[in-house]
Amino acid sequence: MRFKLRWNSFLPAAFLAAAAAFAITLPVSADNSASTKAAANTGINLTMNGKAANPKTPPFLDKGTVYLPVRDMGDVLGTLVSWNVQAKTVTMRYPKLTVKLPFGSKSASVNGQHVALSSPLRMVDGRVYAPLRFFSEATGTEVKWEKSTQTVHMTKSDDYLKLYSWLTIWWDRTTHELYTAKDEQSDVLNIGKLDAEMKGTVSAEGGSQQGGNTVLTFVDKYNNPKPHYDVYSLLIRNNRIVDQKHATYDLRYEPNTSYYEVYDPKGWIEYTVLTDGKIVWLYNDEGKIVATHDLQELTKEDDVFGVQFVGADYLVVRPGRTGLLTLVDLKDNTTTVLADKLLTGKDLAYARNNQTPYPGDTLSFAGDMGHGIVDFAYLSPFQKNARSERLTYERPSYAEERKALPKERSFQEMAASCAVDTVKSVHMQDGDLIYKPLLGANKKDQEGIRTVCRILKKISSEGTEVTLPKTFPVTFFHGMSVEFTAGDSVSIYLAGGNKLGMGNQLGGKNIFLEDAEMVKTFERLKVSSNN
């Protein structure tokens, strides 16, 4: 049975962003004097708090003055650096500190106060440099020039821990105050205090926005004596912390989900999720708690849980003690250990008996296919360097609903029936780019739907049918979903080169057609639908 899947990619997403260290390109004439060019290659060294710092753009010495690259030094000092084209001004942002350096000026602004520059800003090959002394006066950094070794020694109080998620985060080690800036052009804001005592290696996760809510998670990892994780999740609204939860995990930690969506005829409704490992709190777009789930009561286990997914009427959680991914069905109040349903043989034995490096299986939530069908990714420990397999679990609570679904039709049957009056809609996308859909009810879309039907008929009649393994695609989805008034649907997608695919990239039966002209027609259709 085929169902429409709302997805962009099942590849693991990396949510930690590194600070940008690119050059600031200025719309002014560059200082390309021979002396400056030669000086830029003198091999000046740089240390920060006793450790070597390696800016991408090298410092240089000119007429007795050491110049440091502003962009790279901003990263070394933990600040954000931006360039305002209109004002021709470099800005460095840091908690309680904003420094503005107008290009061509003999002074800078430090928190609104003018500070004279010992030498004006310089530019080499589109990169802005400031004199060494400026960094001392503007940022409170102690600087020392060691002529014998051509080394700049910089010492700065390490008051803030700078972390990256979708946001830039500074955590005051002393006061525990949190500061954030959504990008290098934005002001640094105090968003409140983190209620935590960090003991080990700290990292930040999340920071993405769901409606008016943002969830930011701090993970403190240390040995106690085995690996231990203290996880602090913060709900942020209007640049303020409005709620926070603390969960603790031993041996194993997987990022908890921070939101889920429910489809409504008016569109997708987003909810925010926080957990302490025992209770799950759900918040609406206004930051109000709309539901809670007691995981210990639901599973009848006295344990701490990781929360992989929250659906409209189910949860996917992992108990810390067993490590076996579990589906909690809120529709019929049942609890299912997924390994028992999806794995067999030595894979099931591994899930049940393995203890190294932690107990449990290697299953992970992959997607909700609708009608009570849930997909999971599984990478077998016995298949090295293999792609994850896609496994499907059909919730028993939806058995009657699935029986009532329209009879499954073959590709050829759907293509043969394809017409303006049998197509409900055609949705198209290229990764994150979503095009305007074609709607059967709109007369202006009918010619586009006729073109889609011609593509379907040609692929189904001239293409080659192949059964793909149930794995996950290595690219984002580039194609269209054709929804019929009969209730079923089929996807057409680019399969590389001049090839179109019909079916489902996630596995199962597909038909492929090598046809350059059809690919061009397919692409033109997507472009025209975006007008």
mmCIF file of C-alpha atoms in Angstrom, residues 169-402:
data_model
loop_
_atom_site.group_PDB
_atom_site.id
_atom_site.type_symbol
_atom_site.label_atom_id
_atom_site.label_comp_id
_atom_site.label_asym_id
_atom_site.label_seq_id
_atom_site.Cartn_x
_atom_site.Cartn_y
_atom_site.Cartn_z
ATOM 1 C CA ILE A 169 25.281 31.076 22.766
ATOM 2 C CA TRP A 170 27.462 32.481 25.535
ATOM 3 C CA TRP A 171 27.195 31.040 29.036
ATOM 4 C CA ASP A 172 28.637 33.061 31.924
ATOM 5 C CA ARG A 173 30.583 30.533 33.998
ATOM 6 C CA THR A 174 30.180 32.611 37.159
ATOM 7 C CA THR A 175 26.639 34.004 37.065
ATOM 8 C CA HIS A 176 25.189 31.272 34.768
ATOM 9 C CA GLU A 177 23.535 33.991 32.694
ATOM 10 C CA LEU A 178 22.868 33.084 29.059
ATOM 11 C CA TYR A 179 23.347 35.412 26.109
ATOM 12 C CA THR A 180 22.455 34.786 22.500
ATOM 13 C CA ALA A 181 22.490 36.298 19.031
ATOM 14 C CA LYS A 182 20.657 34.677 16.132
ATOM 15 C CA ASP A 183 23.326 35.826 13.659
ATOM 16 C CA GLU A 184 26.326 38.126 13.366
ATOM 17 C CA GLN A 185 24.128 41.089 12.367
ATOM 18 C CA SER A 186 21.986 40.863 15.520
ATOM 19 C CA ASP A 187 22.518 42.336 18.969
ATOM 20 C CA VAL A 188 23.592 40.074 21.827
ATOM 21 C CA LEU A 189 20.714 39.564 24.258
ATOM 22 C CA ASN A 190 20.547 38.289 27.834
ATOM 23 C CA ILE A 191 17.856 35.595 27.810
ATOM 24 C CA GLY A 192 18.003 34.558 31.475
ATOM 25 C CA LYS A 193 19.867 32.201 33.774
ATOM 26 C CA LEU A 194 20.615 28.511 33.281
ATOM 27 C CA ASP A 195 19.880 26.546 36.436
ATOM 28 C CA ALA A 196 22.854 24.185 36.197
ATOM 29 C CA GLU A 197 26.258 23.331 37.624
ATOM 30 C CA MET A 198 28.446 22.163 34.770
ATOM 31 C CA LYS A 199 31.017 19.476 35.599
ATOM 32 C CA GLY A 200 32.401 18.176 32.303
ATOM 33 C CA THR A 201 32.403 18.823 28.556
ATOM 34 C CA VAL A 202 29.528 21.095 27.605
ATOM 35 C CA SER A 203 27.826 21.291 24.214
ATOM 36 C CA ALA A 204 24.679 22.943 22.919
ATOM 37 C CA GLU A 205 21.962 21.528 20.672
ATOM 38 C CA GLY A 206 18.871 22.835 18.953
ATOM 39 C CA GLY A 207 18.089 26.529 18.872
ATOM 40 C CA SER A 208 15.658 26.088 15.955
ATOM 41 C CA GLN A 209 12.332 27.871 16.198
ATOM 42 C CA GLN A 210 8.895 26.242 16.230
ATOM 43 C CA GLY A 211 6.325 28.989 15.889
ATOM 44 C CA GLY A 212 6.963 31.410 18.730
ATOM 45 C CA ASN A 213 8.990 28.869 20.733
ATOM 46 C CA THR A 214 12.676 28.014 20.647
ATOM 47 C CA VAL A 215 14.161 25.000 22.434
ATOM 48 C CA LEU A 216 17.821 25.128 23.411
ATOM 49 C CA THR A 217 19.520 22.122 25.020
ATOM 50 C CA PHE A 218 22.784 22.007 26.998
ATOM 51 C CA VAL A 219 24.526 18.667 27.442
ATOM 52 C CA ASP A 220 27.115 18.251 30.205
ATOM 53 C CA LYS A 221 29.073 15.021 29.715
ATOM 54 C CA TYR A 222 31.400 13.583 32.366
ATOM 55 C CA ASN A 223 32.383 10.253 33.917
ATOM 56 C CA ASN A 224 30.599 9.187 37.091
ATOM 57 C CA PRO A 225 32.543 6.795 36.908
ATOM 58 C CA LYS A 226 31.040 5.707 33.567
ATOM 59 C CA PRO A 227 29.801 8.200 30.964
ATOM 60 C CA HIS A 228 27.050 10.357 32.405
ATOM 61 C CA TYR A 229 24.981 13.094 30.770
ATOM 62 C CA ASP A 230 23.198 15.977 32.446
ATOM 63 C CA VAL A 231 20.779 17.435 29.919
ATOM 64 C CA TYR A 232 19.209 20.866 30.407
ATOM 65 C CA SER A 233 16.421 21.850 27.990
ATOM 66 C CA LEU A 234 15.218 25.444 27.848
ATOM 67 C CA LEU A 235 12.016 26.826 26.346
ATOM 68 C CA ILE A 236 12.651 30.346 25.056
ATOM 69 C CA ARG A 237 10.014 32.860 23.991
ATOM 70 C CA ASN A 238 10.498 36.514 23.112
ATOM 71 C CA ASN A 239 14.200 36.199 23.976
ATOM 72 C CA ARG A 240 13.514 34.994 27.512
ATOM 73 C CA ILE A 241 13.778 31.583 29.187
ATOM 74 C CA VAL A 242 10.231 30.703 30.258
ATOM 75 C CA ASP A 243 10.768 27.063 31.310
ATOM 76 C CA GLN A 244 13.595 24.557 31.703
ATOM 77 C CA LYS A 245 13.902 20.851 32.483
ATOM 78 C CA HIS A 246 16.780 18.677 33.656
ATOM 79 C CA ALA A 247 17.222 15.033 32.629
ATOM 80 C CA THR A 248 20.060 12.654 33.522
ATOM 81 C CA TYR A 249 21.264 9.701 31.449
ATOM 82 C CA ASP A 250 23.927 7.066 32.087
ATOM 83 C CA LEU A 251 26.066 5.471 29.351
ATOM 84 C CA ARG A 252 23.810 6.475 26.452
ATOM 85 C CA TYR A 253 22.357 9.789 25.344
ATOM 86 C CA GLU A 254 20.437 10.513 22.146
ATOM 87 C CA PRO A 255 19.054 14.029 21.563
ATOM 88 C CA ASN A 256 15.437 14.279 22.679
ATOM 89 C CA THR A 257 12.913 15.567 20.196
ATOM 90 C CA SER A 258 11.950 19.209 20.688
ATOM 91 C CA TYR A 259 8.735 19.416 18.662
ATOM 92 C CA TYR A 260 6.077 17.538 16.708
ATOM 93 C CA GLU A 261 3.466 18.451 14.109
ATOM 94 C CA VAL A 262 -0.198 17.631 13.654
ATOM 95 C CA TYR A 263 -1.885 18.093 10.292
ATOM 96 C CA ASP A 264 -4.954 20.315 10.235
ATOM 97 C CA PRO A 265 -7.008 21.254 7.151
ATOM 98 C CA LYS A 266 -5.687 24.789 7.629
ATOM 99 C CA GLY A 267 -2.068 23.613 7.743
ATOM 100 C CA TRP A 268 0.474 21.956 10.021
ATOM 101 C CA ILE A 269 0.228 22.834 13.726
ATOM 102 C CA GLU A 270 3.508 22.699 15.664
ATOM 103 C CA TYR A 271 3.946 21.795 19.316
ATOM 104 C CA THR A 272 7.069 22.110 21.444
ATOM 105 C CA VAL A 273 8.394 19.274 23.623
ATOM 106 C CA LEU A 274 10.441 19.280 26.847
ATOM 107 C CA THR A 275 11.264 16.296 29.052
ATOM 108 C CA ASP A 276 13.083 15.475 32.270
ATOM 109 C CA GLY A 277 13.384 11.856 31.166
ATOM 110 C CA LYS A 278 10.286 10.821 33.124
ATOM 111 C CA ILE A 279 7.612 13.360 32.183
ATOM 112 C CA VAL A 280 6.981 14.808 28.713
ATOM 113 C CA TRP A 281 5.539 18.326 28.550
ATOM 114 C CA LEU A 282 3.836 19.577 25.382
ATOM 115 C CA TYR A 283 3.504 23.331 24.690
ATOM 116 C CA ASN A 284 1.407 25.103 22.097
ATOM 117 C CA ASP A 285 2.575 27.993 19.912
ATOM 118 C CA GLU A 286 1.811 30.412 22.754
ATOM 119 C CA GLY A 287 4.129 28.581 25.147
ATOM 120 C CA LYS A 288 1.268 27.119 27.210
ATOM 121 C CA ILE A 289 1.330 23.510 28.430
ATOM 122 C CA VAL A 290 -1.422 21.602 26.614
ATOM 123 C CA ALA A 291 -0.601 18.020 27.685
ATOM 124 C CA THR A 292 1.774 15.925 29.782
ATOM 125 C CA HIS A 293 2.741 12.259 29.556
ATOM 126 C CA ASP A 294 4.086 10.284 32.499
ATOM 127 C CA LEU A 295 6.459 7.798 30.841
ATOM 128 C CA GLN A 296 6.954 5.670 33.930
ATOM 129 C CA GLU A 297 3.204 5.273 34.334
ATOM 130 C CA LEU A 298 2.610 4.590 30.638
ATOM 131 C CA THR A 299 5.379 1.983 30.313
ATOM 132 C CA LYS A 300 5.088 0.573 33.858
ATOM 133 C CA GLU A 301 8.882 0.959 34.119
ATOM 134 C CA ASP A 302 10.771 2.798 36.866
ATOM 135 C CA ASP A 303 13.340 4.233 34.488
ATOM 136 C CA VAL A 304 14.643 7.326 32.696
ATOM 137 C CA PHE A 305 13.687 7.688 29.017
ATOM 138 C CA GLY A 306 15.057 9.321 25.938
ATOM 139 C CA VAL A 307 12.254 10.751 23.789
ATOM 140 C CA GLN A 308 12.835 10.237 20.073
ATOM 141 C CA PHE A 309 9.446 11.284 18.754
ATOM 142 C CA VAL A 310 6.042 12.512 19.857
ATOM 143 C CA GLY A 311 3.084 11.974 17.522
ATOM 144 C CA ALA A 312 -0.533 13.025 17.763
ATOM 145 C CA ASP A 313 -1.415 9.800 19.620
ATOM 146 C CA TYR A 314 1.851 7.970 20.308
ATOM 147 C CA LEU A 315 5.411 8.368 21.591
ATOM 148 C CA VAL A 316 8.689 6.678 20.662
ATOM 149 C CA VAL A 317 10.986 6.422 23.702
ATOM 150 C CA ARG A 318 14.089 4.546 24.804
ATOM 151 C CA PRO A 319 14.307 3.298 28.422
ATOM 152 C CA GLY A 320 17.775 3.819 29.804
ATOM 153 C CA ARG A 321 18.012 0.457 31.543
ATOM 154 C CA THR A 322 17.140 -1.833 28.627
ATOM 155 C CA GLY A 323 17.965 0.494 25.751
ATOM 156 C CA LEU A 324 15.168 -1.073 23.681
ATOM 157 C CA LEU A 325 13.284 1.454 21.564
ATOM 158 C CA THR A 326 9.628 1.420 22.590
ATOM 159 C CA LEU A 327 6.422 2.697 21.024
ATOM 160 C CA VAL A 328 3.758 3.915 23.450
ATOM 161 C CA ASP A 329 0.371 3.896 21.704
ATOM 162 C CA LEU A 330 -1.931 6.427 23.358
ATOM 163 C CA LYS A 331 -4.853 5.265 21.241
ATOM 164 C CA ASP A 332 -5.138 1.836 22.834
ATOM 165 C CA ASN A 333 -2.757 2.333 25.810
ATOM 166 C CA THR A 334 -0.355 -0.381 24.683
ATOM 167 C CA THR A 335 3.441 -0.472 24.889
ATOM 168 C CA THR A 336 5.488 -2.252 22.218
ATOM 169 C CA VAL A 337 9.186 -3.122 22.314
ATOM 170 C CA LEU A 338 10.009 -2.538 18.647
ATOM 171 C CA ALA A 339 12.978 -4.912 18.433
ATOM 172 C CA ASP A 340 10.606 -7.786 19.161
ATOM 173 C CA LYS A 341 8.457 -6.802 16.173
ATOM 174 C CA LEU A 342 11.108 -5.675 13.693
ATOM 175 C CA LEU A 343 14.236 -7.772 14.343
ATOM 176 C CA THR A 344 14.968 -11.482 14.142
ATOM 177 C CA GLY A 345 17.824 -13.932 14.694
ATOM 178 C CA LYS A 346 21.168 -12.571 15.789
ATOM 179 C CA ASP A 347 19.984 -8.957 15.406
ATOM 180 C CA LEU A 348 17.271 -9.532 18.000
ATOM 181 C CA ALA A 349 19.708 -11.440 20.232
ATOM 182 C CA TYR A 350 22.139 -8.521 20.034
ATOM 183 C CA ALA A 351 19.411 -6.029 20.992
ATOM 184 C CA ARG A 352 18.361 -8.163 23.944
ATOM 185 C CA ASN A 353 21.795 -9.159 25.272
ATOM 186 C CA ASN A 354 24.388 -6.602 24.205
ATOM 187 C CA GLN A 355 25.924 -4.466 26.969
ATOM 188 C CA THR A 356 28.832 -2.744 25.157
ATOM 189 C CA PRO A 357 29.135 0.195 24.988
ATOM 190 C CA TYR A 358 25.561 0.307 26.298
ATOM 191 C CA PRO A 359 22.572 -2.055 26.269
ATOM 192 C CA GLY A 360 19.869 -1.998 23.658
ATOM 193 C CA ASP A 361 19.208 -1.919 19.926
ATOM 194 C CA THR A 362 20.282 0.395 17.111
ATOM 195 C CA LEU A 363 16.781 1.278 15.936
ATOM 196 C CA SER A 364 15.797 4.914 15.497
ATOM 197 C CA PHE A 365 12.609 6.704 14.490
ATOM 198 C CA ALA A 366 12.526 7.607 10.784
ATOM 199 C CA GLY A 367 9.062 8.794 9.790
ATOM 200 C CA ASP A 368 5.296 8.664 10.217
ATOM 201 C CA MET A 369 3.772 7.286 7.013
ATOM 202 C CA GLY A 370 0.168 7.906 8.084
ATOM 203 C CA HIS A 371 -2.683 5.505 8.910
ATOM 204 C CA GLY A 372 -0.786 4.100 11.904
ATOM 205 C CA ILE A 373 2.271 3.074 9.854
ATOM 206 C CA VAL A 374 5.609 4.128 11.389
ATOM 207 C CA ASP A 375 9.042 3.692 9.799
ATOM 208 C CA PHE A 376 12.308 3.065 11.638
ATOM 209 C CA ALA A 377 15.946 3.097 10.554
ATOM 210 C CA TYR A 378 18.089 0.109 11.480
ATOM 211 C CA LEU A 379 21.838 -0.229 10.995
ATOM 212 C CA SER A 380 22.787 -3.787 11.849
ATOM 213 C CA PRO A 381 25.950 -4.138 13.972
ATOM 214 C CA PHE A 382 26.805 -7.144 11.801
ATOM 215 C CA GLN A 383 26.916 -5.183 8.543
ATOM 216 C CA LYS A 384 29.879 -2.838 8.620
ATOM 217 C CA ASN A 385 29.733 0.317 6.480
ATOM 218 C CA ALA A 386 26.213 -0.602 5.310
ATOM 219 C CA ARG A 387 23.357 1.818 4.745
ATOM 220 C CA SER A 388 20.502 1.853 7.203
ATOM 221 C CA GLU A 389 17.610 -0.447 6.421
ATOM 222 C CA ARG A 390 14.056 0.895 6.542
ATOM 223 C CA LEU A 391 11.722 -1.173 8.706
ATOM 224 C CA THR A 392 7.976 -0.644 8.988
ATOM 225 C CA TYR A 393 5.698 -1.157 11.987
ATOM 226 C CA GLU A 394 1.929 -1.125 11.587
ATOM 227 C CA ARG A 395 0.187 -0.070 14.768
ATOM 228 C CA PRO A 396 -2.631 -2.537 15.607
ATOM 229 C CA SER A 397 -4.815 0.326 16.818
ATOM 230 C CA TYR A 398 -5.182 1.492 13.195
ATOM 231 C CA ALA A 399 -5.960 -1.912 11.654
ATOM 232 C CA GLU A 400 -9.604 -1.088 10.904
ATOM 233 C CA GLU A 401 -8.695 2.272 9.367
ATOM 234 C CA ARG A 402 -6.178 0.624 7.046
#
